């Protein structure tokens, strides 16, 4: 079943066209990893999918619930997209004045108007899943970067989104902390969650992704299985990028 379908997504900042008609389809439960050089439009693409950025052109469908023209998005559509997507950011974006538990509960008791009792139960379950329940009463300043990012994942998962977006979730972490976060992301992927992950972790993309998308200069250059993209890329631009990670093209 198709979960996400984007056609012709265009995004400009002034005269600078960042995304040049990007199209992507993602099945329900599929994990898609987006790789590519800095400045290729990967993060902007994610931010357009949850409408943190307003696209200029294109169409968008999310399951059977949301179908819209990017150029004509009203407040009702924005609310619907916010209710059915969640994002894990590079820099955690936790509320510093709230405890870990309160951070995870906030999206449930606020926009979703859930009772505190039910929200607490869900938040507790999510924190246990990411190995952070014992720090439920801590504040973000008392946590390592890896721990904060695991809380960010728990917060996103608590919303039960139709689409979960990850924007380079390990890029701000010290190398020794990366493994713990990637392990949690593997668990999320194994649960059947539909995920789009922007990452520079090539081994993670190879092992976990159902599909890998290579973006450069605001367009999708290559889209295929990990074996197709990493072992048998069709485009020289893909080979040049993979060479930066000591991945040799045949």
mmCIF file of C-alpha atoms in Angstrom:
data_model
loop_
_atom_site.group_PDB
_atom_site.id
_atom_site.type_symbol
_atom_site.label_atom_id
_atom_site.label_comp_id
_atom_site.label_asym_id
_atom_site.label_seq_id
_atom_site.Cartn_x
_atom_site.Cartn_y
_atom_site.Cartn_z
ATOM 1 C CA UNK A 1 0.000 0.000 0.000
ATOM 2 C CA UNK A 2 1.336 3.425 -0.989
ATOM 3 C CA UNK A 3 1.895 5.645 2.056
ATOM 4 C CA UNK A 4 3.623 8.705 0.597
ATOM 5 C CA UNK A 5 3.539 10.109 -2.912
ATOM 6 C CA UNK A 6 5.233 13.351 -3.860
ATOM 7 C CA UNK A 7 5.199 14.644 -7.432
ATOM 8 C CA UNK A 8 7.159 17.591 -8.795
ATOM 9 C CA UNK A 9 8.124 19.159 -5.457
ATOM 10 C CA UNK A 10 9.790 22.514 -6.087
ATOM 11 C CA UNK A 11 11.170 24.817 -3.423
ATOM 12 C CA UNK A 12 12.838 28.186 -3.918
ATOM 13 C CA UNK A 13 14.487 30.584 -1.501
ATOM 14 C CA UNK A 14 14.446 33.850 -3.410
ATOM 15 C CA UNK A 15 16.000 33.140 -6.800
ATOM 16 C CA UNK A 16 17.727 29.997 -5.537
ATOM 17 C CA UNK A 17 15.864 26.838 -6.531
ATOM 18 C CA UNK A 18 16.739 24.238 -3.875
ATOM 19 C CA UNK A 19 14.411 21.447 -4.994
ATOM 20 C CA UNK A 20 13.827 21.042 -8.716
ATOM 21 C CA UNK A 21 10.732 18.928 -9.196
ATOM 22 C CA UNK A 22 11.506 16.059 -6.813
ATOM 23 C CA UNK A 23 9.205 13.027 -6.957
ATOM 24 C CA UNK A 24 9.178 10.118 -4.526
ATOM 25 C CA UNK A 25 6.797 7.283 -3.637
ATOM 26 C CA UNK A 26 7.092 5.313 -0.393
ATOM 27 C CA UNK A 27 5.095 2.210 0.516
ATOM 28 C CA UNK A 28 3.592 1.662 3.953
ATOM 29 C CA UNK A 29 6.216 0.199 6.291
ATOM 30 C CA UNK A 30 9.051 1.012 3.911
ATOM 31 C CA UNK A 31 12.346 2.515 5.118
ATOM 32 C CA UNK A 32 13.879 4.935 2.628
ATOM 33 C CA UNK A 33 17.316 6.418 3.273
ATOM 34 C CA UNK A 34 18.255 9.604 1.432
ATOM 35 C CA UNK A 35 21.965 10.191 0.913
ATOM 36 C CA UNK A 36 23.848 12.914 -0.905
ATOM 37 C CA UNK A 37 26.289 15.793 -0.502
ATOM 38 C CA UNK A 38 25.638 18.783 1.732
ATOM 39 C CA UNK A 39 23.516 21.376 -0.026
ATOM 40 C CA UNK A 40 21.715 18.841 -2.211
ATOM 41 C CA UNK A 41 18.293 19.648 -0.722
ATOM 42 C CA UNK A 42 17.829 16.586 1.495
ATOM 43 C CA UNK A 43 16.860 18.435 4.679
ATOM 44 C CA UNK A 44 14.687 20.898 2.779
ATOM 45 C CA UNK A 45 12.851 17.957 1.221
ATOM 46 C CA UNK A 46 12.081 16.501 4.656
ATOM 47 C CA UNK A 47 10.946 19.862 5.986
ATOM 48 C CA UNK A 48 8.589 20.210 3.031
ATOM 49 C CA UNK A 49 7.033 16.814 3.798
ATOM 50 C CA UNK A 50 5.866 17.993 7.227
ATOM 51 C CA UNK A 51 5.317 21.569 6.015
ATOM 52 C CA UNK A 52 7.972 23.167 8.193
ATOM 53 C CA UNK A 53 8.863 24.693 4.830
ATOM 54 C CA UNK A 54 6.208 25.800 2.349
ATOM 55 C CA UNK A 55 6.871 24.193 -1.058
ATOM 56 C CA UNK A 56 6.243 26.303 -4.142
ATOM 57 C CA UNK A 57 4.913 23.615 -6.478
ATOM 58 C CA UNK A 58 4.005 19.946 -6.583
ATOM 59 C CA UNK A 59 1.428 17.544 -5.185
ATOM 60 C CA UNK A 60 1.441 15.482 -1.999
ATOM 61 C CA UNK A 61 -0.486 12.454 -0.807
ATOM 62 C CA UNK A 62 -0.123 10.826 2.608
ATOM 63 C CA UNK A 63 -2.072 7.596 2.814
ATOM 64 C CA UNK A 64 -5.776 8.060 2.195
ATOM 65 C CA UNK A 65 -6.006 11.009 4.573
ATOM 66 C CA UNK A 66 -4.142 13.837 2.889
ATOM 67 C CA UNK A 67 -4.067 14.859 -0.750
ATOM 68 C CA UNK A 68 -3.076 18.382 -1.611
ATOM 69 C CA UNK A 69 -1.437 20.767 -4.010
ATOM 70 C CA UNK A 70 1.669 22.228 -2.395
ATOM 71 C CA UNK A 71 0.893 25.589 -3.922
ATOM 72 C CA UNK A 72 -2.515 25.809 -2.204
ATOM 73 C CA UNK A 73 -2.218 24.583 1.368
ATOM 74 C CA UNK A 74 -4.688 25.826 3.957
ATOM 75 C CA UNK A 75 -4.597 25.723 7.732
ATOM 76 C CA UNK A 76 -6.685 22.540 7.884
ATOM 77 C CA UNK A 77 -4.189 20.685 5.708
ATOM 78 C CA UNK A 78 -1.324 21.943 7.837
ATOM 79 C CA UNK A 79 -2.994 20.584 10.942
ATOM 80 C CA UNK A 80 -3.646 17.231 9.274
ATOM 81 C CA UNK A 81 -0.028 16.916 8.139
ATOM 82 C CA UNK A 82 1.180 17.806 11.636
ATOM 83 C CA UNK A 83 -1.078 15.129 13.109
ATOM 84 C CA UNK A 84 0.180 12.367 10.817
ATOM 85 C CA UNK A 85 3.911 13.072 10.607
ATOM 86 C CA UNK A 86 6.713 13.385 13.142
ATOM 87 C CA UNK A 87 10.345 14.425 12.803
ATOM 88 C CA UNK A 88 13.585 13.680 14.633
ATOM 89 C CA UNK A 89 15.955 16.622 14.234
ATOM 90 C CA UNK A 90 19.735 16.904 14.040
ATOM 91 C CA UNK A 91 19.954 18.945 17.222
ATOM 92 C CA UNK A 92 17.341 17.188 19.405
ATOM 93 C CA UNK A 93 15.030 20.243 19.838
ATOM 94 C CA UNK A 94 13.964 19.198 23.340
ATOM 95 C CA UNK A 95 12.316 21.669 25.701
ATOM 96 C CA UNK A 96 15.011 22.509 28.209
ATOM 97 C CA UNK A 97 12.563 23.434 31.000
ATOM 98 C CA UNK A 98 10.766 20.085 30.800
ATOM 99 C CA UNK A 99 11.813 16.678 32.058
ATOM 100 C CA UNK A 100 12.348 13.788 29.686
ATOM 101 C CA UNK A 101 8.873 12.443 30.441
ATOM 102 C CA UNK A 102 7.253 15.850 29.985
ATOM 103 C CA UNK A 103 9.024 16.301 26.628
ATOM 104 C CA UNK A 104 7.576 13.050 25.310
ATOM 105 C CA UNK A 105 4.100 13.799 26.713
ATOM 106 C CA UNK A 106 3.907 17.343 25.331
ATOM 107 C CA UNK A 107 2.865 16.463 21.791
ATOM 108 C CA UNK A 108 0.093 14.229 23.151
ATOM 109 C CA UNK A 109 -1.435 16.543 25.750
ATOM 110 C CA UNK A 110 -1.020 19.648 23.576
ATOM 111 C CA UNK A 111 -2.039 19.283 19.904
ATOM 112 C CA UNK A 112 -3.754 15.921 20.418
ATOM 113 C CA UNK A 113 -5.503 16.964 23.664
ATOM 114 C CA UNK A 114 -4.937 13.572 25.245
ATOM 115 C CA UNK A 115 -5.447 13.101 28.969
ATOM 116 C CA UNK A 116 -2.291 13.320 31.063
ATOM 117 C CA UNK A 117 -2.824 9.806 32.372
ATOM 118 C CA UNK A 118 -2.990 8.240 28.906
ATOM 119 C CA UNK A 119 -0.139 10.430 27.618
ATOM 120 C CA UNK A 120 2.009 9.387 30.570
ATOM 121 C CA UNK A 121 1.348 5.719 29.837
ATOM 122 C CA UNK A 122 2.338 6.127 26.178
ATOM 123 C CA UNK A 123 5.406 8.237 27.004
ATOM 124 C CA UNK A 124 6.544 5.700 29.603
ATOM 125 C CA UNK A 125 6.221 2.885 27.074
ATOM 126 C CA UNK A 126 8.167 4.796 24.424
ATOM 127 C CA UNK A 127 10.945 5.736 26.847
ATOM 128 C CA UNK A 128 11.264 2.108 27.850
ATOM 129 C CA UNK A 129 11.572 1.106 24.206
ATOM 130 C CA UNK A 130 14.502 3.479 23.640
ATOM 131 C CA UNK A 131 16.184 2.627 26.941
ATOM 132 C CA UNK A 132 15.558 5.987 28.613
ATOM 133 C CA UNK A 133 12.858 5.218 31.175
ATOM 134 C CA UNK A 134 15.267 5.370 34.100
ATOM 135 C CA UNK A 135 16.004 8.979 33.163
ATOM 136 C CA UNK A 136 12.367 10.038 32.807
ATOM 137 C CA UNK A 137 12.777 12.666 35.531
ATOM 138 C CA UNK A 138 15.991 14.148 34.134
ATOM 139 C CA UNK A 139 16.223 17.439 32.246
ATOM 140 C CA UNK A 140 17.908 17.613 28.814
ATOM 141 C CA UNK A 141 20.946 19.409 30.268
ATOM 142 C CA UNK A 142 21.593 16.330 32.401
ATOM 143 C CA UNK A 143 21.773 14.008 29.375
ATOM 144 C CA UNK A 144 24.421 13.213 26.780
ATOM 145 C CA UNK A 145 23.756 14.028 23.145
ATOM 146 C CA UNK A 146 22.988 10.411 22.369
ATOM 147 C CA UNK A 147 20.536 10.203 25.244
ATOM 148 C CA UNK A 148 18.802 13.397 24.121
ATOM 149 C CA UNK A 149 18.453 12.019 20.618
ATOM 150 C CA UNK A 150 16.922 8.802 21.944
ATOM 151 C CA UNK A 151 14.388 10.943 23.820
ATOM 152 C CA UNK A 152 13.713 12.775 20.551
ATOM 153 C CA UNK A 153 12.992 9.441 18.875
ATOM 154 C CA UNK A 154 10.681 8.434 21.736
ATOM 155 C CA UNK A 155 8.842 11.746 21.426
ATOM 156 C CA UNK A 156 8.303 11.213 17.703
ATOM 157 C CA UNK A 157 7.233 7.580 18.119
ATOM 158 C CA UNK A 158 4.734 8.527 20.838
ATOM 159 C CA UNK A 159 2.714 10.394 18.210
ATOM 160 C CA UNK A 160 2.139 7.144 16.246
ATOM 161 C CA UNK A 161 2.833 8.966 12.974
ATOM 162 C CA UNK A 162 1.974 7.585 9.561
ATOM 163 C CA UNK A 163 5.334 8.966 8.432
ATOM 164 C CA UNK A 164 8.420 9.322 10.634
ATOM 165 C CA UNK A 165 11.182 11.606 9.343
ATOM 166 C CA UNK A 166 14.809 11.577 10.507
ATOM 167 C CA UNK A 167 17.078 14.484 9.575
ATOM 168 C CA UNK A 168 20.679 13.263 9.996
ATOM 169 C CA UNK A 169 19.938 12.196 13.589
ATOM 170 C CA UNK A 170 23.551 11.223 14.349
ATOM 171 C CA UNK A 171 25.343 14.179 12.758
ATOM 172 C CA UNK A 172 25.658 16.172 16.004
ATOM 173 C CA UNK A 173 26.801 13.200 18.097
ATOM 174 C CA UNK A 174 30.246 12.183 19.242
ATOM 175 C CA UNK A 175 31.305 9.015 17.367
ATOM 176 C CA UNK A 176 31.015 6.777 20.440
ATOM 177 C CA UNK A 177 27.349 7.753 20.854
ATOM 178 C CA UNK A 178 26.259 7.056 17.284
ATOM 179 C CA UNK A 179 25.840 3.309 17.717
ATOM 180 C CA UNK A 180 23.205 3.568 20.445
ATOM 181 C CA UNK A 181 21.027 5.892 18.373
ATOM 182 C CA UNK A 182 21.351 3.761 15.246
ATOM 183 C CA UNK A 183 20.393 0.679 17.278
ATOM 184 C CA UNK A 184 17.175 2.403 18.377
ATOM 185 C CA UNK A 185 16.439 3.418 14.787
ATOM 186 C CA UNK A 186 16.882 -0.206 13.693
ATOM 187 C CA UNK A 187 14.295 -1.230 16.276
ATOM 188 C CA UNK A 188 11.873 1.393 14.971
ATOM 189 C CA UNK A 189 12.408 0.193 11.394
ATOM 190 C CA UNK A 190 11.815 -3.420 12.444
ATOM 191 C CA UNK A 191 8.470 -2.412 13.976
ATOM 192 C CA UNK A 192 7.050 -1.637 10.523
ATOM 193 C CA UNK A 193 7.124 2.143 10.850
ATOM 194 C CA UNK A 194 7.204 4.052 7.559
ATOM 195 C CA UNK A 195 10.452 6.055 7.677
ATOM 196 C CA UNK A 196 12.371 8.503 5.507
ATOM 197 C CA UNK A 197 15.898 8.978 6.848
ATOM 198 C CA UNK A 198 18.425 11.545 5.694
ATOM 199 C CA UNK A 199 21.787 10.115 6.732
ATOM 200 C CA UNK A 200 25.526 9.980 6.142
ATOM 201 C CA UNK A 201 25.698 6.579 7.857
ATOM 202 C CA UNK A 202 26.245 4.440 4.769
ATOM 203 C CA UNK A 203 26.409 1.125 6.628
ATOM 204 C CA UNK A 204 23.097 1.862 8.329
ATOM 205 C CA UNK A 205 21.526 2.688 4.962
ATOM 206 C CA UNK A 206 22.901 -0.513 3.461
ATOM 207 C CA UNK A 207 21.652 -2.721 6.298
ATOM 208 C CA UNK A 208 18.321 -1.139 7.232
ATOM 209 C CA UNK A 209 16.901 0.644 4.185
ATOM 210 C CA UNK A 210 14.490 -0.982 1.776
ATOM 211 C CA UNK A 211 15.464 1.713 -0.719
ATOM 212 C CA UNK A 212 18.248 4.262 -1.008
ATOM 213 C CA UNK A 213 17.738 7.589 -2.781
ATOM 214 C CA UNK A 214 20.761 9.612 -3.874
ATOM 215 C CA UNK A 215 20.101 13.343 -4.218
ATOM 216 C CA UNK A 216 22.397 15.989 -5.665
ATOM 217 C CA UNK A 217 21.791 19.559 -6.792
ATOM 218 C CA UNK A 218 18.115 19.463 -5.863
ATOM 219 C CA UNK A 219 17.135 16.386 -7.873
ATOM 220 C CA UNK A 220 16.892 12.626 -7.356
ATOM 221 C CA UNK A 221 19.844 11.170 -9.247
ATOM 222 C CA UNK A 222 19.378 7.537 -8.291
ATOM 223 C CA UNK A 223 16.732 5.442 -6.532
ATOM 224 C CA UNK A 224 17.044 1.725 -5.874
ATOM 225 C CA UNK A 225 17.711 -1.032 -3.397
ATOM 226 C CA UNK A 226 20.857 -0.712 -1.253
ATOM 227 C CA UNK A 227 22.567 -3.309 -3.428
ATOM 228 C CA UNK A 228 21.675 -1.421 -6.605
ATOM 229 C CA UNK A 229 22.810 1.980 -5.352
ATOM 230 C CA UNK A 230 25.909 0.934 -3.403
ATOM 231 C CA UNK A 231 27.147 -1.989 -5.485
ATOM 232 C CA UNK A 232 25.851 -1.200 -8.967
ATOM 233 C CA UNK A 233 25.224 2.558 -9.251
ATOM 234 C CA UNK A 234 24.150 3.767 -12.669
ATOM 235 C CA UNK A 235 25.402 7.341 -12.482
ATOM 236 C CA UNK A 236 28.908 8.756 -12.265
ATOM 237 C CA UNK A 237 27.712 11.397 -9.794
ATOM 238 C CA UNK A 238 26.671 8.603 -7.411
ATOM 239 C CA UNK A 239 30.077 6.932 -7.772
ATOM 240 C CA UNK A 240 31.862 10.190 -7.015
ATOM 241 C CA UNK A 241 29.848 10.648 -3.827
ATOM 242 C CA UNK A 242 30.283 7.062 -2.633
ATOM 243 C CA UNK A 243 34.024 7.382 -3.152
ATOM 244 C CA UNK A 244 34.077 9.795 -0.223
ATOM 245 C CA UNK A 245 33.116 6.837 1.967
ATOM 246 C CA UNK A 246 35.624 4.439 0.425
ATOM 247 C CA UNK A 247 32.848 2.651 -1.427
ATOM 248 C CA UNK A 248 34.305 1.661 -4.763
ATOM 249 C CA UNK A 249 32.151 1.509 -7.865
ATOM 250 C CA UNK A 250 32.515 -1.535 -10.135
#
